[in-house]
Coordinates of C-alpha atoms and ligand atoms in Angstrom, one line a residue:
M40 CA 11.2 42.3 16.3
E41 CA 11.5 44.6 19.2
F42 CA 9.6 44.1 22.4
S43 CA 9.1 46.2 25.5
V44 CA 6.7 46.5 28.5
K45 CA 5.0 49.5 29.9
S46 CA 2.2 50.2 32.3
G47 CA -0.3 52.8 31.1
S48 CA -3.9 53.4 30.2
P49 CA -5.2 52.6 26.8
E50 CA -6.6 56.0 25.8
K51 CA -3.3 57.7 26.4
Q52 CA -1.4 55.5 24.0
R53 CA -0.2 57.1 20.8
S54 CA 0.6 54.2 18.6
A55 CA -0.1 52.7 15.1
C56 CA -2.4 50.2 16.8
I57 CA -3.7 49.4 20.2
V58 CA -4.9 45.8 20.9
V59 CA -7.6 45.1 23.3
G60 CA -9.8 42.0 24.1
V61 CA -13.5 41.4 23.7
F62 CA -15.2 38.5 25.4
E63 CA -18.0 36.3 24.3
P64 CA -20.9 37.2 24.1
R65 CA -20.2 40.8 23.0
R66 CA -18.5 41.9 26.3
L67 CA -15.8 44.5 26.4
S68 CA -12.7 43.7 28.6
G69 CA -11.7 46.2 31.2
V70 CA -9.3 48.1 29.0
A71 CA -11.8 48.0 26.1
E72 CA -14.3 49.5 28.4
Q73 CA -11.9 52.4 29.1
L74 CA -11.6 53.1 25.4
D75 CA -15.3 52.9 25.0
Q76 CA -15.9 55.6 27.5
V77 CA -13.4 57.9 25.9
S78 CA -14.8 57.3 22.5
E79 CA -18.3 57.9 23.8
G80 CA -19.6 54.4 23.3
Y81 CA -18.1 53.8 19.9
L82 CA -17.0 50.2 20.7
S83 CA -20.2 49.2 22.6
N84 CA -22.2 50.4 19.7
L85 CA -20.3 48.2 17.3
L86 CA -20.9 45.2 19.5
R87 CA -24.5 46.0 19.9
R88 CA -24.8 46.1 16.1
G89 CA -23.3 42.6 16.0
D90 CA -19.9 43.4 14.3
L91 CA -18.0 41.2 16.7
E92 CA -19.3 38.3 18.9
G93 CA -16.1 37.9 20.8
K94 CA -15.4 34.3 19.8
A95 CA -11.8 33.3 20.4
G96 CA -9.6 34.4 17.5
Q97 CA -12.1 36.9 15.9
M98 CA -10.5 40.1 14.8
L99 CA -11.9 43.5 14.1
L100 CA -9.6 46.3 13.0
L101 CA -11.0 49.8 13.5
H102 CA -9.6 53.1 12.1
H103 CA -10.0 56.6 13.5
V104 CA -11.9 55.7 16.7
P105 CA -13.2 59.0 18.1
N106 CA -11.0 60.7 20.7
I107 CA -8.4 57.9 20.6
L108 CA -4.8 58.9 20.0
S109 CA -3.8 55.7 18.3
E110 CA -4.4 55.3 14.6
R111 CA -6.0 51.9 14.9
V112 CA -7.7 49.8 17.5
L113 CA -7.7 46.0 17.0
L114 CA -10.5 44.3 18.8
V115 CA -9.6 40.7 19.5
G116 CA -12.1 38.0 20.4
C117 CA -11.0 36.1 23.5
G118 CA -13.9 33.7 23.9
K119 CA -15.7 33.3 27.2
E120 CA -13.8 35.1 29.9
R121 CA -13.9 32.2 32.4
E122 CA -12.7 29.7 29.8
L123 CA -9.5 31.5 28.7
D124 CA -6.8 28.9 29.1
E125 CA -3.1 28.7 28.1
R126 CA -3.8 27.2 24.7
Q127 CA -6.4 29.7 23.8
Y128 CA -4.2 32.6 25.0
K129 CA -1.3 31.5 22.8
Q130 CA -3.6 31.0 19.8
I131 CA -5.1 34.4 20.3
I132 CA -1.7 36.0 20.5
E133 CA -0.5 34.2 17.4
K134 CA -3.5 35.3 15.4
T135 CA -3.2 38.9 16.6
I136 CA 0.4 39.0 15.5
H137 CA -0.6 37.8 12.0
T138 CA -3.3 40.3 11.7
L139 CA -1.0 43.2 12.8
N140 CA 1.7 42.0 10.4
E141 CA -0.7 42.0 7.5
T142 CA -2.6 45.1 8.1
G143 CA 0.1 47.7 8.0
S144 CA 0.7 48.5 11.7
M145 CA 4.5 48.5 12.2
E146 CA 4.1 49.0 15.9
A147 CA 1.4 48.2 18.4
V148 CA 0.6 48.4 22.1
C149 CA -0.9 45.1 23.3
F150 CA -3.2 44.9 26.3
L151 CA -3.8 41.1 25.9
S152 CA -1.0 40.5 28.4
E153 CA -3.5 41.8 31.0
L154 CA -6.0 39.1 30.3
H155 CA -6.6 36.7 33.1
V156 CA -5.2 33.2 32.2
K157 CA -5.9 30.5 34.8
G158 CA -2.9 29.9 37.1
R159 CA -0.4 32.1 35.0
D160 CA 1.2 35.3 35.9
T161 CA 2.4 38.4 34.0
Y162 CA 5.9 36.8 33.5
W163 CA 4.3 33.8 31.8
K164 CA 1.9 35.8 29.7
V165 CA 4.5 38.2 28.3
R166 CA 7.1 35.4 27.7
Q167 CA 4.6 33.2 25.9
A168 CA 3.5 36.2 23.8
V169 CA 7.1 37.0 22.8
E170 CA 7.7 33.4 21.9
A171 CA 4.4 33.0 20.0
A172 CA 5.1 36.3 18.1
Q173 CA 8.6 35.2 17.1
A174 CA 7.6 31.7 16.2
G175 CA 4.5 32.8 14.3
L176 CA 6.5 35.1 12.0
Y177 CA 9.1 32.4 11.2
T178 CA 9.7 31.7 7.5
F179 CA 12.3 29.5 5.9
N180 CA 12.9 31.1 2.5
Q181 CA 16.7 31.1 2.2
L182 CA 16.4 28.6 -0.7
K183 CA 13.6 30.4 -2.6
T184 CA 14.5 32.6 -5.4
R185 CA 11.4 34.8 -4.8
K186 CA 10.9 35.7 -1.2
E187 CA 7.5 36.9 -0.2
E188 CA 7.8 39.5 2.6
P189 CA 5.0 41.5 4.1
R190 CA 5.1 45.1 2.9
R191 CA 4.8 46.8 6.3
P192 CA 5.7 44.1 8.8
L193 CA 5.2 44.5 12.5
R194 CA 8.5 45.7 14.0
K195 CA 7.7 46.8 17.6
L196 CA 5.4 45.4 20.1
V197 CA 4.7 46.9 23.5
F198 CA 3.0 44.8 26.2
N199 CA 1.1 46.6 28.8
V200 CA 1.1 45.2 32.3
P201 CA -1.5 46.1 35.0
T202 CA 0.9 47.8 37.5
R203 CA 4.3 49.5 37.5
R204 CA 5.4 46.9 40.1
E205 CA 5.2 44.2 37.4
L206 CA 7.5 46.0 34.9
P207 CA 10.7 44.2 36.0
L208 CA 8.8 40.8 35.7
G209 CA 7.7 41.8 32.3
E210 CA 11.2 42.8 31.3
R211 CA 12.7 39.6 32.4
A212 CA 10.0 37.7 30.5
I213 CA 11.0 39.5 27.4
Q214 CA 14.7 38.7 27.9
H215 CA 13.9 35.0 28.5
G216 CA 11.4 34.9 25.7
L217 CA 13.9 36.4 23.2
A218 CA 16.6 34.0 24.2
V219 CA 14.3 31.0 23.7
S220 CA 13.1 32.4 20.4
K221 CA 16.6 32.9 19.2
G222 CA 17.4 29.3 20.1
M223 CA 14.3 28.1 18.3
L224 CA 15.2 30.1 15.3
I225 CA 18.6 28.5 14.8
C226 CA 17.0 25.1 15.7
R227 CA 14.4 25.5 12.9
D228 CA 16.8 26.9 10.3
V229 CA 19.3 24.1 10.8
A230 CA 16.6 21.4 10.9
N231 CA 14.9 22.7 7.8
M232 CA 18.1 22.8 5.8
P233 CA 18.1 20.1 3.2
P234 CA 20.4 17.1 3.6
N235 CA 22.6 17.9 0.6
I236 CA 23.6 21.1 2.4
C237 CA 23.1 20.1 6.0
T238 CA 25.7 17.4 6.5
P239 CA 27.6 16.5 9.7
R240 CA 30.2 19.0 8.6
Y241 CA 27.6 21.7 8.2
L242 CA 26.4 21.0 11.8
A243 CA 30.0 21.5 13.0
E244 CA 30.2 24.8 11.0
Q245 CA 27.1 26.0 12.7
A246 CA 28.4 25.2 16.1
E247 CA 31.7 26.8 15.3
A248 CA 30.0 30.0 14.1
M249 CA 28.0 30.2 17.3
A250 CA 31.1 29.8 19.4
G251 CA 32.6 32.7 17.5
N252 CA 29.9 34.9 18.7
Y253 CA 30.4 34.4 22.5
D254 CA 33.5 34.7 24.6
N255 CA 32.6 31.9 27.0
L256 CA 31.6 29.4 24.2
S257 CA 34.2 27.3 22.6
F258 CA 34.1 24.7 19.9
S259 CA 35.9 21.4 19.1
T260 CA 35.2 18.3 17.1
V261 CA 35.9 14.6 17.2
E262 CA 36.7 13.4 13.7
E263 CA 36.4 9.9 12.3
A264 CA 40.1 9.1 12.9
E265 CA 39.8 10.0 16.6
M266 CA 36.6 8.0 16.9
A267 CA 38.4 5.0 15.5
E268 CA 41.2 5.4 18.1
L269 CA 38.7 5.7 20.9
G270 CA 36.8 2.6 19.7
M271 CA 33.6 4.4 18.8
N272 CA 32.7 1.6 16.5
A273 CA 29.0 1.8 16.7
Y274 CA 29.0 5.5 15.7
L275 CA 31.4 4.8 12.9
A276 CA 29.5 1.8 11.6
V277 CA 26.4 3.9 11.0
G278 CA 28.2 6.5 9.0
R279 CA 30.2 4.0 6.9
G280 CA 27.7 3.9 4.1
S281 CA 27.8 7.7 3.6
E282 CA 30.2 9.9 1.6
N283 CA 29.7 12.5 4.2
E284 CA 32.1 11.9 7.1
S285 CA 30.7 11.6 10.6
V286 CA 31.6 14.5 13.0
L287 CA 30.9 14.8 16.7
S288 CA 30.8 18.5 17.4
L289 CA 31.3 19.9 20.9
L290 CA 30.2 23.3 22.2
H291 CA 31.6 24.1 25.7
Y292 CA 29.8 26.8 27.6
K293 CA 31.6 28.1 30.7
G294 CA 29.5 30.1 33.0
A295 CA 30.8 28.8 36.4
A296 CA 34.1 27.8 38.0
D297 CA 36.1 25.0 36.3
D298 CA 35.4 22.5 39.0
V299 CA 31.6 22.8 38.7
P300 CA 30.5 19.6 36.9
P301 CA 28.8 20.3 33.6
I302 CA 25.4 19.5 32.3
V303 CA 25.8 17.7 29.0
L304 CA 23.2 17.9 26.2
V305 CA 23.6 15.3 23.5
G306 CA 21.7 15.6 20.2
K307 CA 21.1 12.9 17.6
G308 CA 22.4 14.5 14.4
L309 CA 21.4 12.1 11.6
T310 CA 21.5 14.6 8.7
F311 CA 19.7 12.0 6.7
D312 CA 18.4 8.6 7.7
A313 CA 17.6 6.5 4.7
G314 CA 17.6 3.5 7.0
G315 CA 20.8 2.1 5.5
I316 CA 20.6 -1.5 4.2
S317 CA 17.3 -1.9 6.1
I318 CA 16.2 0.9 3.8
K319 CA 13.0 2.8 4.5
P320 CA 10.0 2.9 2.2
S321 CA 10.2 5.9 -0.2
A322 CA 7.0 7.7 0.9
N323 CA 7.9 10.7 3.0
M324 CA 11.5 9.7 3.1
D325 CA 12.4 13.4 2.6
E326 CA 11.3 14.0 6.2
M327 CA 14.3 12.0 7.4
K328 CA 16.3 15.1 6.9
Y329 CA 14.9 16.2 10.2
D330 CA 16.6 13.2 11.9
M331 CA 19.1 15.8 13.2
G332 CA 16.3 17.5 15.1
G333 CA 17.9 16.5 18.4
A334 CA 21.2 18.1 17.3
A335 CA 19.4 21.2 16.1
S336 CA 17.7 21.6 19.5
V337 CA 21.0 21.2 21.3
L338 CA 22.4 24.0 19.1
G339 CA 19.3 26.0 19.9
A340 CA 19.5 25.5 23.6
M341 CA 23.2 26.4 23.6
Q342 CA 22.3 29.6 21.7
A343 CA 19.7 30.5 24.3
L344 CA 22.1 29.7 27.1
A345 CA 24.8 31.9 25.7
E346 CA 22.3 34.7 25.3
L347 CA 21.2 34.4 28.9
Q348 CA 24.8 34.0 30.1
L349 CA 23.6 31.6 32.9
P350 CA 26.1 30.8 35.7
I351 CA 26.5 27.1 34.9
N352 CA 28.7 24.9 32.8
V353 CA 27.1 23.2 29.9
I354 CA 28.5 21.1 27.0
G355 CA 26.5 20.6 23.9
A356 CA 27.4 17.4 21.9
V357 CA 26.1 17.3 18.4
A358 CA 26.4 13.8 17.0
G359 CA 26.5 14.3 13.3
C360 CA 26.2 11.3 11.0
E361 CA 24.4 10.1 7.9
N362 CA 22.8 6.7 7.4
M363 CA 22.9 5.5 3.8
P364 CA 22.8 2.1 2.0
D365 CA 26.1 1.4 0.2
G366 CA 28.6 -1.3 -0.5
K367 CA 30.6 -0.1 2.6
A368 CA 27.5 0.2 4.7
Y369 CA 27.1 -1.8 7.9
R370 CA 24.6 -4.7 7.7
P371 CA 22.0 -6.5 9.7
G372 CA 23.9 -9.3 11.5
D373 CA 27.0 -7.3 12.1
V374 CA 28.3 -7.3 15.7
L375 CA 29.8 -4.0 16.8
T376 CA 32.0 -3.4 19.8
T377 CA 31.0 0.0 21.3
M378 CA 33.3 2.4 23.0
S379 CA 32.0 1.1 26.4
G380 CA 33.3 -2.4 25.5
Q381 CA 29.8 -3.8 25.3
T382 CA 28.9 -5.6 22.1
V383 CA 25.8 -5.0 20.0
E384 CA 24.2 -7.2 17.3
V385 CA 22.7 -5.1 14.6
L386 CA 19.3 -6.5 13.7
N387 CA 18.1 -3.5 11.7
T388 CA 20.4 -0.8 10.3
D389 CA 17.4 1.6 10.6
A390 CA 17.8 1.5 14.4
E391 CA 20.9 3.7 14.0
G392 CA 20.2 6.6 16.3
R393 CA 20.9 4.5 19.5
L394 CA 24.2 3.3 18.0
V395 CA 25.4 6.9 17.3
L396 CA 24.2 8.0 20.7
C397 CA 25.5 5.1 22.8
D398 CA 29.1 5.9 21.8
T399 CA 28.5 9.6 22.3
L400 CA 27.1 8.9 25.8
T401 CA 30.2 7.0 26.6
Y402 CA 32.4 9.7 25.1
V403 CA 31.0 12.4 27.4
E404 CA 31.9 10.5 30.5
R405 CA 35.3 12.3 30.2
F406 CA 33.6 15.5 31.3
S407 CA 32.5 14.0 34.6
P408 CA 29.1 15.4 34.1
D409 CA 26.5 15.9 36.8
T410 CA 23.7 15.4 34.3
V411 CA 23.4 14.2 30.8
I412 CA 20.3 14.7 28.7
D413 CA 20.1 13.2 25.2
V414 CA 17.6 14.5 22.7
A415 CA 16.7 12.4 19.7
T416 CA 14.2 11.8 16.9
L417 CA 14.7 8.2 18.0
T418 CA 11.6 6.1 17.3
G419 CA 8.5 6.2 15.1
A420 CA 6.9 4.4 18.0
C421 CA 7.0 7.5 20.1
I422 CA 4.7 9.2 17.5
I423 CA 2.3 6.2 17.9
A424 CA 2.4 6.5 21.7
L425 CA 2.2 10.3 22.2
G426 CA 1.4 11.8 18.8
H427 CA 2.8 15.2 18.1
H428 CA 2.0 17.0 21.3
A429 CA 4.4 15.6 23.8
S430 CA 8.0 14.5 23.7
G431 CA 8.7 11.1 25.3
L432 CA 10.8 11.5 28.5
M433 CA 12.7 8.5 29.9
S434 CA 15.1 8.6 32.9
T435 CA 16.7 6.4 35.4
H436 CA 16.9 9.2 37.9
N437 CA 13.5 10.3 39.3
P438 CA 14.6 13.8 40.5
L439 CA 15.9 14.6 37.0
A440 CA 12.7 13.3 35.4
H441 CA 10.7 15.6 37.7
E442 CA 12.9 18.6 36.9
L443 CA 12.3 18.1 33.2
L444 CA 8.6 17.6 33.7
N445 CA 8.5 20.8 35.7
A446 CA 10.4 22.6 33.0
S447 CA 8.0 21.3 30.4
E448 CA 5.0 22.5 32.3
Q449 CA 6.5 25.9 32.8
S450 CA 7.6 26.4 29.2
G451 CA 4.5 24.9 27.6
D452 CA 6.8 22.6 25.7
R453 CA 5.3 19.3 26.8
A454 CA 6.9 16.0 27.7
W455 CA 5.4 12.9 29.1
R456 CA 7.3 10.2 31.0
L457 CA 7.5 6.6 29.8
P458 CA 8.8 3.9 32.2
L459 CA 12.2 2.2 31.9
W460 CA 11.4 -0.8 34.2
D461 CA 13.8 -3.7 34.2
E462 CA 11.2 -6.0 32.7
Y463 CA 11.6 -4.1 29.4
Q464 CA 15.4 -4.8 29.3
D465 CA 15.0 -8.5 28.5
A466 CA 13.7 -7.7 25.0
L467 CA 17.2 -6.6 24.0
D468 CA 18.8 -10.0 24.6
S469 CA 20.9 -11.4 21.7
P470 CA 22.2 -14.9 21.2
F471 CA 25.4 -13.5 19.6
A472 CA 26.3 -10.3 21.5
D473 CA 25.7 -8.5 24.8
M474 CA 22.6 -7.0 23.3
A475 CA 20.7 -6.4 20.1
N476 CA 20.1 -2.9 18.7
L477 CA 16.4 -3.5 18.8
G478 CA 13.8 -5.1 21.1
G479 CA 10.9 -5.9 18.8
R480 CA 7.8 -4.0 18.0
D481 CA 6.3 -3.7 21.4
A482 CA 7.1 -0.6 23.4
G483 CA 9.6 0.5 20.7
S484 CA 10.4 3.9 22.3
I485 CA 11.0 2.3 25.7
G486 CA 13.2 -0.4 24.0
A487 CA 15.4 2.3 22.6
G488 CA 15.5 4.1 26.0
C489 CA 16.5 0.8 27.7
F490 CA 19.3 0.4 25.1
L491 CA 20.6 3.9 25.9
S492 CA 20.3 3.3 29.6
R493 CA 23.0 0.7 29.4
F494 CA 25.6 3.4 28.5
T495 CA 24.7 6.0 31.1
K496 CA 25.6 4.5 34.4
K497 CA 28.2 7.1 35.3
Y498 CA 25.9 10.1 35.7
H499 CA 22.3 11.2 36.1
W500 CA 20.7 10.7 32.7
A501 CA 17.4 11.5 30.9
H502 CA 16.4 10.9 27.3
L503 CA 13.9 12.9 25.2
D504 CA 12.4 11.2 22.2
I505 CA 11.3 14.1 20.0
A506 CA 10.3 12.1 16.9
G507 CA 6.8 13.5 17.2
T508 CA 7.5 17.0 18.4
A509 CA 10.5 18.2 16.4
W510 CA 8.6 18.7 13.2
R511 CA 5.3 19.0 11.6
S512 CA 4.2 17.1 8.5
G513 CA 1.5 18.2 6.0
A514 CA 0.9 21.6 4.5
K515 CA 2.8 23.5 7.2
K516 CA 5.7 21.0 7.0
G517 CA 8.8 22.0 8.9
A518 CA 10.8 22.1 12.1
T519 CA 9.0 23.3 15.2
G520 CA 12.0 24.5 17.3
R521 CA 11.1 22.0 20.0
P522 CA 12.3 21.1 22.6
V523 CA 14.4 24.3 22.8
P524 CA 11.9 25.9 25.2
L525 CA 12.0 22.9 27.5
L526 CA 15.8 22.6 27.5
T527 CA 16.3 26.3 28.1
Q528 CA 13.8 26.3 30.9
F529 CA 15.5 23.3 32.5
L530 CA 18.8 25.2 32.4
L531 CA 17.2 28.4 33.7
N532 CA 15.8 26.4 36.6
R533 CA 19.2 25.3 37.5
T534 CA 20.1 28.9 38.3
A535 CA 18.7 31.7 40.4
A536 CA 17.4 33.4 37.2
G537 CA 14.8 30.7 36.9
Q538 CA 13.4 31.1 40.4
Q539 CA 10.0 32.9 40.3
D540 CA 9.5 35.6 42.9
Ligands
LIG1465 N1 14.8 8.3 12.8 C1 14.0 7.2 12.9 C2 12.8 7.4 13.9 C3 11.7 8.3 13.3 C4 10.7 7.7 12.5 C5 11.7 9.6 13.6 C6 9.7 8.5 12.0 C7 10.7 10.4 13.1 C8 9.7 9.9 12.3 C9 14.8 6.1 13.6 O1 16.2 6.1 13.2 C10 14.2 4.8 13.1 O2 14.3 4.5 11.9 N2 13.7 4.1 14.0 C11 13.0 2.9 13.7 C12 13.4 1.9 14.7 C13 13.1 0.5 14.4 C14 13.9 0.0 13.2 C15 13.4 -0.4 15.6 C16 11.5 3.1 13.7 O3 11.0 3.9 14.5 O4 10.8 2.5 12.9
LIG1466 MN1 16.5 5.0 11.4
LIG1467 ZN1 17.0 7.8 12.6

C-alpha cells in the first residue's frame, strides 16, 4: 500500500473516502465539526438521532454527504476523548483499515492521525498507523489453492497532519514505518512457512536472496563441515538427528567504515523442534515450526535496516537447525564440548536452543562486536512468566538493557527485563561437566539466560526470549512479526536518524 502525508482541511479533500473521529458520547472531533458545518449539520443530525454513540471502534460509513467533495465519509468511534491511549489508537486504526478495505474505497484521507494520544507526537501516530495498516492487511495464502482477495482493496492512504511544519516528521514516520513493516512481512512469511519447506537451507536461501537486493548486504554460510572444524559440537549435536543439515547463515550489512565494530543479531533458527529424544507431547507440536521465530526476526530486522540504509555495521546470524529424534540423535546424558571449550552435560534434548546459540555466540566473537543481541523462542517458561504481551529481556550490561527497554517503549513492541543474578547460576551445576544444559523448573527462562551468559564474556550482550511474542495460537494462529519493530528501533536509535527533534 502507498502512504503519504498532507496538511489540509477536510472539506477540501476530493477522495474516495475521508476518515474522521467521533468521541463518546456523540461528540464530533474538530475535523468532523468542520465537515458538519459545510454539510449544514448533516453529521450532528445523525448523532442526535443516535446512529453513532462514538464508542471506540464503532464505524459508520456515509455516502453523498451534502456539500462534501469526497465520495464517502467514514465516521470512526474513538471512545472518550480524554481516555484515548496508545492501545486504543492502534485498535481504532486497525479497524478503520479493515473497514476501508472491505467497503470499496481504494484510497482515503485519514484525519485520525490528528487525534490527541497521551504523550505521543505526530511521528509516532503516523508511524504506528502505517505499521498497523500493513500488519492488519497481512495474509499468508501462498500455500492455498484458492486465494481470497478483497475485490477493491485499499491502495492509498493519506494521513493528515495539523500543520505544514509537521509534514517532514510525518514523511519520516512513513519511511520508518514502511521499513519496519517490510521487515515484519518477511519475518512473518518465513516463520509461517511449514517445516517441510522451511529448513535450515531455506533460511539460508532467504538470506541470500535478501543480500542480492542490496549493494551493502552480503551473505555467507557456515556449513556442517566447517562447524566440525571449528569445534561447534553443541550446535552440531542438536542437528544430528535430522536429515536436514544445519546451516549458520550470515548477513553482513556495511553502513559504516570497516573499523567500526558491528552490532551482531543472532537468531535461533530451529525450523522444527520435536524435542529430540526428549520428545515433546503431540498436542500443538505443529507450533514448533515457529521455533525459528528468532531467526525470522533477525532476517526482518536486516531487511528493515537495509531499507533504511543506516550508517552502522550490523551482522545478522541465522542459526538454522532441526531437532528430531533418530538413531543418530544426541541423547540425554551426552557430554558435549562447545566451541568455547566449556563442556555441557545434556539433561534434556529439548533444551536445544541454548546449545545451538552458545556455539553461535562464540562463533561471532571473530567479528569483534560491540554488541550482540540474541533473539530466541527459548523457553515455554517465558510464556508462563510474561504471557504473550512482552518479550523477556536479559542482559549482563545495564546500559544495553536500558537501550532495548527504551526501544521497546518507543516502538510499542514490548519487552520486560528479568534478572541474571549470580544466585541463579548455581542451578546449572553438573557432576559430570562444566555445566548442565538445564537448571530445573524454577525460573526456566532465567536459567536459559544464565546458560547463554557463560558464552558472552567478550562483548556487551542481551538476550530476548520471544517464545510468547513471536506467534499467536488459536483461531488467528500465526507469526506476529515481533520483535522486528523493537530491533529496528534499537538500530535506528544507534544513529542520528533515530533522534527525535
Ligand atoms: N522451543 C522451545 C521453547 C518453546 C516452548 C517456545 C513453547 C515456544 C513455545 C524450547 O526449545 C524448549 O523446548 N524449551 C524447553 C526447555 C526445557 C526442556 C528446559 C521448555 O520450555 O519446556
Ligand atoms: Mn526444545
Ligand atoms: Zn526449541
